[in-house]
Tab-separated table of C-alpha atoms in Angstrom:
chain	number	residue	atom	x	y	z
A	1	UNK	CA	101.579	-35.320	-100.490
A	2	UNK	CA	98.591	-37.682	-99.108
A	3	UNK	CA	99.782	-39.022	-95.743
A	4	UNK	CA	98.298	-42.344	-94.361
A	5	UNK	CA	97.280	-43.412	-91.225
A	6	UNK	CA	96.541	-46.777	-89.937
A	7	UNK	CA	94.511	-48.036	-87.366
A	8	UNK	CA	95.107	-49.441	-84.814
A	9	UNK	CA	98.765	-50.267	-84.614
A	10	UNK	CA	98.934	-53.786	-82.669
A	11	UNK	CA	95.794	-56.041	-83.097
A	12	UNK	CA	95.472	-59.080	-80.834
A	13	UNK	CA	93.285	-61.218	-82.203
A	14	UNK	CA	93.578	-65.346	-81.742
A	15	UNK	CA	93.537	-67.871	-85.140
A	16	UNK	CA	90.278	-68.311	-86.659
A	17	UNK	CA	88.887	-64.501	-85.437
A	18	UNK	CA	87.918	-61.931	-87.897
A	19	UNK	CA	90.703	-58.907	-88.001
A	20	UNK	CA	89.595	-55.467	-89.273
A	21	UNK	CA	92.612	-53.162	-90.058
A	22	UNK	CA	91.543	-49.328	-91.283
A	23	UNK	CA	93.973	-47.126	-93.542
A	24	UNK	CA	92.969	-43.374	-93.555
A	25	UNK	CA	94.175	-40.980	-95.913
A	26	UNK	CA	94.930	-37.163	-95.602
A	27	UNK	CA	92.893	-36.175	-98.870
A	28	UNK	CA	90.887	-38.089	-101.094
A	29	UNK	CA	92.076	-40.743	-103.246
A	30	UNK	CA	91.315	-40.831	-106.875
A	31	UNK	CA	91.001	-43.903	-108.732
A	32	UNK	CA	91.039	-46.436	-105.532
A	33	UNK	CA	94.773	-46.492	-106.008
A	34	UNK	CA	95.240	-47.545	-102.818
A	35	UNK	CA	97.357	-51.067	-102.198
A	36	UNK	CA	97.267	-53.485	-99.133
A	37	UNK	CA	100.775	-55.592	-98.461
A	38	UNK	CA	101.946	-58.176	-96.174
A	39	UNK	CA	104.984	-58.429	-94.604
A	40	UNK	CA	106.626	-61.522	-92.958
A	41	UNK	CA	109.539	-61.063	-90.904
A	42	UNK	CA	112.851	-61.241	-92.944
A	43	UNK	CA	111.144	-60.868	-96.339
A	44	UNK	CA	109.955	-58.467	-99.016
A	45	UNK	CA	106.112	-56.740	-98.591
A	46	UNK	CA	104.071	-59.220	-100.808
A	47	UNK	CA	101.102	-57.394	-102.239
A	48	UNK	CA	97.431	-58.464	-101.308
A	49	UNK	CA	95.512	-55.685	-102.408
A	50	UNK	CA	95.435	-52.817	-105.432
A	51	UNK	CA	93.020	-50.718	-106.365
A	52	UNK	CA	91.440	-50.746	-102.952
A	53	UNK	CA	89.500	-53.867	-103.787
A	54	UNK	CA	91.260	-56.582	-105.802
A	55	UNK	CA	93.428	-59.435	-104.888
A	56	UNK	CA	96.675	-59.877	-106.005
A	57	UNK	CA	97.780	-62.948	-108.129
A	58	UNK	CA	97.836	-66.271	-105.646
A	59	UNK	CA	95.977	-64.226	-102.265
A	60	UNK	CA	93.531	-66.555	-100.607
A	61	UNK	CA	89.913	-64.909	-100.697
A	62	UNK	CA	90.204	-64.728	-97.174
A	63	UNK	CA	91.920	-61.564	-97.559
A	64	UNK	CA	89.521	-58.532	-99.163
A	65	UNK	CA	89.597	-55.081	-99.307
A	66	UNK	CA	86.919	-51.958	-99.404
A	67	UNK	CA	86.756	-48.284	-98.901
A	68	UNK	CA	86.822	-45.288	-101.070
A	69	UNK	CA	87.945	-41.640	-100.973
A	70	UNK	CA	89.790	-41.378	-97.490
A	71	UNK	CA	88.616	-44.375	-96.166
A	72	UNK	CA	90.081	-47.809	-96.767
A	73	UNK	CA	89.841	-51.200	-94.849
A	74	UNK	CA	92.124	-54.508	-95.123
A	75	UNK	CA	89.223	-57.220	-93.526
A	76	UNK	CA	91.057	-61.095	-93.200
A	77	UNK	CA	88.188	-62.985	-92.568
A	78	UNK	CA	89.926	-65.741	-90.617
A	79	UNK	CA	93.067	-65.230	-89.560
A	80	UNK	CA	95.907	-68.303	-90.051
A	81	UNK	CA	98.900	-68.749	-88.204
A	82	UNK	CA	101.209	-66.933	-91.253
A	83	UNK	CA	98.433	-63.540	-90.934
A	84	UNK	CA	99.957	-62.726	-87.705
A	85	UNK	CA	102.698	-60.412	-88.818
A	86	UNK	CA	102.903	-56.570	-90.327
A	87	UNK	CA	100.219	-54.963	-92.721
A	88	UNK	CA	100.915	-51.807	-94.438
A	89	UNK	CA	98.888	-49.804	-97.168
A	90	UNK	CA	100.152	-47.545	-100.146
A	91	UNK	CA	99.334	-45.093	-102.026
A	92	UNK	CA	101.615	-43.634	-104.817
A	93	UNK	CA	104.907	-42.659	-102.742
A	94	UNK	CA	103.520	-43.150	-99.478
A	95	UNK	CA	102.592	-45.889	-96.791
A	96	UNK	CA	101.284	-46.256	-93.319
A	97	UNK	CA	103.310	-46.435	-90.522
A	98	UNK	CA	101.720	-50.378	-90.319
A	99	UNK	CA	99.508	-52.370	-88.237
A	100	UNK	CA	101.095	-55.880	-86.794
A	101	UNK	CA	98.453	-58.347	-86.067
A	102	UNK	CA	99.810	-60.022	-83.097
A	103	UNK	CA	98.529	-63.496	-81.339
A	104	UNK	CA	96.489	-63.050	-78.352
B	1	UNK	CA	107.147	-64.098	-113.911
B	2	UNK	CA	109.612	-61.847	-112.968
B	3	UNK	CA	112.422	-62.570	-110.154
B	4	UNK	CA	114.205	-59.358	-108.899
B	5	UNK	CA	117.773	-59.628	-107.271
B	6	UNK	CA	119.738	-56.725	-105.509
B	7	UNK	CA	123.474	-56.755	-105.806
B	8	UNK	CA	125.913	-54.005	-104.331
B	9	UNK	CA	128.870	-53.120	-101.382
B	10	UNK	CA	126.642	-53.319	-98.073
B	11	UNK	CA	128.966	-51.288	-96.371
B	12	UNK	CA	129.250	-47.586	-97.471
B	13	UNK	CA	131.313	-44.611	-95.858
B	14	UNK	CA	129.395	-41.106	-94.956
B	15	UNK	CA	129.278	-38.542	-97.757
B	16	UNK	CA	129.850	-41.390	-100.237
B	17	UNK	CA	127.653	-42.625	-102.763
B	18	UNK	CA	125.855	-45.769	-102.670
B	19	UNK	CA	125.418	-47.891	-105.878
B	20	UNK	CA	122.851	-50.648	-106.247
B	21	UNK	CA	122.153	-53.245	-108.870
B	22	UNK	CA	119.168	-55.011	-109.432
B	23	UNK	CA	119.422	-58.227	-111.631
B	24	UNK	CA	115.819	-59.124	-113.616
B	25	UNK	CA	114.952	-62.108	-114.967
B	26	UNK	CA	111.367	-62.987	-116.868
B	27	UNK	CA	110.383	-59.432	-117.750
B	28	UNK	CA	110.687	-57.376	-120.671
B	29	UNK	CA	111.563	-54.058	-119.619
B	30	UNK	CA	109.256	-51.463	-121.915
B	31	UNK	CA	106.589	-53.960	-120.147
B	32	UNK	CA	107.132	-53.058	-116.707
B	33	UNK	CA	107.970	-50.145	-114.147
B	34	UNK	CA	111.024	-50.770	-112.253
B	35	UNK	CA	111.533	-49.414	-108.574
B	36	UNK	CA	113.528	-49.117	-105.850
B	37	UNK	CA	112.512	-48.385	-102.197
B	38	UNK	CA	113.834	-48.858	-98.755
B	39	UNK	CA	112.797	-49.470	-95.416
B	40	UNK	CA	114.507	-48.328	-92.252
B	41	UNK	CA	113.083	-48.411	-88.462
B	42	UNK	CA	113.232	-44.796	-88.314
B	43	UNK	CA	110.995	-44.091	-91.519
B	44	UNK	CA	109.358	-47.125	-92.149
B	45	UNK	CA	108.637	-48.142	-96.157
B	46	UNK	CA	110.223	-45.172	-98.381
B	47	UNK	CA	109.535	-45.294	-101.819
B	48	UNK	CA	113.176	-43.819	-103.859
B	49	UNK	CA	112.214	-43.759	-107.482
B	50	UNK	CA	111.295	-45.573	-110.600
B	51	UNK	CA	112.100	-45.884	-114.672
B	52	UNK	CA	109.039	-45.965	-116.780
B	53	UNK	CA	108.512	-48.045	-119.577
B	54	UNK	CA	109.813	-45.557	-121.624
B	55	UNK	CA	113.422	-45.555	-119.864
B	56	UNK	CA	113.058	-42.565	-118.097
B	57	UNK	CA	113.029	-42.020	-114.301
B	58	UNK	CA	111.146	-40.494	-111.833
B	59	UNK	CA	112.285	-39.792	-108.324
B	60	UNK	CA	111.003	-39.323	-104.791
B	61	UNK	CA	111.051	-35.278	-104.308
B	62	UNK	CA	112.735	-35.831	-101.119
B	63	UNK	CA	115.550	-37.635	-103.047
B	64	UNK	CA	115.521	-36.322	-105.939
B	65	UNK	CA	118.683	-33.935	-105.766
B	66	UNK	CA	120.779	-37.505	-104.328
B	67	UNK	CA	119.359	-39.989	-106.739
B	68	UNK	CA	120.425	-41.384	-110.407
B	69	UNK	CA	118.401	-43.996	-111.635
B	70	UNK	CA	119.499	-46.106	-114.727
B	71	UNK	CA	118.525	-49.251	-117.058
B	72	UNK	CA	120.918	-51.162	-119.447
B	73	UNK	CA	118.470	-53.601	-121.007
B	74	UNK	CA	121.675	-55.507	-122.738
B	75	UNK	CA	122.504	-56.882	-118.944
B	76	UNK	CA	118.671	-57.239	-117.941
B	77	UNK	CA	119.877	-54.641	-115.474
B	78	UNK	CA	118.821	-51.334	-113.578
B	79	UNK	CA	120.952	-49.322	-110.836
B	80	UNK	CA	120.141	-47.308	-108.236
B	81	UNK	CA	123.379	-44.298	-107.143
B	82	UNK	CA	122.514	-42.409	-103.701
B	83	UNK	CA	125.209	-39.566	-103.159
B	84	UNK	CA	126.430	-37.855	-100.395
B	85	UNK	CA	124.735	-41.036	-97.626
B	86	UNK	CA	124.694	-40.512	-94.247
B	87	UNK	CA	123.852	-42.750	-91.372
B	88	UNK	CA	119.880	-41.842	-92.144
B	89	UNK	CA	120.251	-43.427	-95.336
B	90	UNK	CA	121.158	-46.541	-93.672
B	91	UNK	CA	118.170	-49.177	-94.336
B	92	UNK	CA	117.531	-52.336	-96.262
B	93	UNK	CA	116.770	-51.390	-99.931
B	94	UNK	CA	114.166	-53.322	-102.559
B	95	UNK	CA	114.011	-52.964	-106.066
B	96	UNK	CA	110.436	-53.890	-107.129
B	97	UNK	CA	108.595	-53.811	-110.134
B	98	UNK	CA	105.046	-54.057	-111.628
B	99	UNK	CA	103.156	-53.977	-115.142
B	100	UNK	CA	101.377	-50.572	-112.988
B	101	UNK	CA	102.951	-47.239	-111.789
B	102	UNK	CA	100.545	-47.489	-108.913
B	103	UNK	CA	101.740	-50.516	-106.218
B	104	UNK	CA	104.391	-53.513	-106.896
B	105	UNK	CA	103.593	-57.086	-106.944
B	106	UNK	CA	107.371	-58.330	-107.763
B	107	UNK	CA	109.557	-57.593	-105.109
B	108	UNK	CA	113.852	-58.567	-104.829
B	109	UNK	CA	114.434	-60.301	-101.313
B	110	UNK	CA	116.127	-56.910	-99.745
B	111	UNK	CA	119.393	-56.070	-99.152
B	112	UNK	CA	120.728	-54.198	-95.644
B	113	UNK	CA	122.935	-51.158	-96.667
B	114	UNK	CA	124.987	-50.057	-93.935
B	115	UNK	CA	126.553	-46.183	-93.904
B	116	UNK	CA	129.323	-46.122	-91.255
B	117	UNK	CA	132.509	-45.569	-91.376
């Protein structure tokens, strides 16, 4: 089984900043099937992201994704007072352990 | 668009076996893959198992000797049973679906299972 690894695990940014969150996988990922989700406390993960690169129905483009192979990164390019919560990615049976993006 | 609700005891004794519903509403169900996962502070997001579009499941292969998955499209309906629980199994469980095997873009709100006795 691919294992996934995300990076870092608490991000302190403030509103407005730029947040960079990486997702590293164990073996190479065919297809880009890799998914991107948010979730706010007390709710469901909402998905973002699939295939690596495309938003979800209703994501602001604020939110984008990139990477290939083992490498895969969830870029918000200004963060909003709902973006500071818990991030995970997915791929087939599997997600990261998460990343919380936290208010500095 | 396709609203997902869990139904089911929240309280379940050790060694017995936990049975879920999930309700679905706006989706036809040979259109869709229909999931359930759980997520626990001790092991995070865990995905349990799905039924293709076809009807027939496919389970986690650490599950997969404790879990029955099950549709009955007459009720709009599909069931998750986990035997023999113990207190690891204790977590909140989803049932999600999507038009793709590969992620899930419809989720049900959650529902906390507790195994204690």
């Amino acid at each position: 089984d691919i294992a996934l690894t995300q990076s870092p695990g608490i991000l302190s940014l403030s509103p407005g900043e730029r947040a960079t969150l990486s997702c590293r996988a164990s073996q190479s990922i065919t297809g880009n099937y890799l998914a991107w989700y948010r979730q706010k406390p007390g709710q469901a993960p909402g998905l973002l992201i699939y295939a690596a690169s495309r938003r979800a129905a209703g994501i602001p483009d604020r939110f984008s994704g990139s990477g290939s192979g083992t490498d895969f990164t969830l870029t918000i390019s200004r963060l909003e007072p709902e973006d500071f919560v818990v991030y995970y990615c997915q791929q087939g049976g599997t997600f990261g352990q998460g990343t919380k993006v936290e208010i500095k | 668009q396709v609203q997902l609700q869990e139904s089911g005891p929240r309280l379940v004794k050790p060694s017995e076996t936990l049975s879920l519903t999930c309700t679905v509403s706006g989706g036809a169900f040979n259109s869709y893959y229909w999931s359930w996962l759980r997520q626990s502070a001790g092991k995070g997001l865990e995905y349990i198992g799905h039924i293709d579009k076809n009807g027939s499941p496919n389970y986690s292969p650490s599950l997969k000797s404790r879990v029955t998955m099950s549709v009955d499209t007459s009720k709009n309906q599909f069931y998750l049973k986990l035997s023999s629980v113990t207190a690891a199994d204790t977590a909140v469980y989803y049932c999600a679906s999507d038009i793709s095997s590969a992620w899930w873009f419809y989720w049900g709100q959650g529902t906390l299972i507790t195994v204690s006795s």
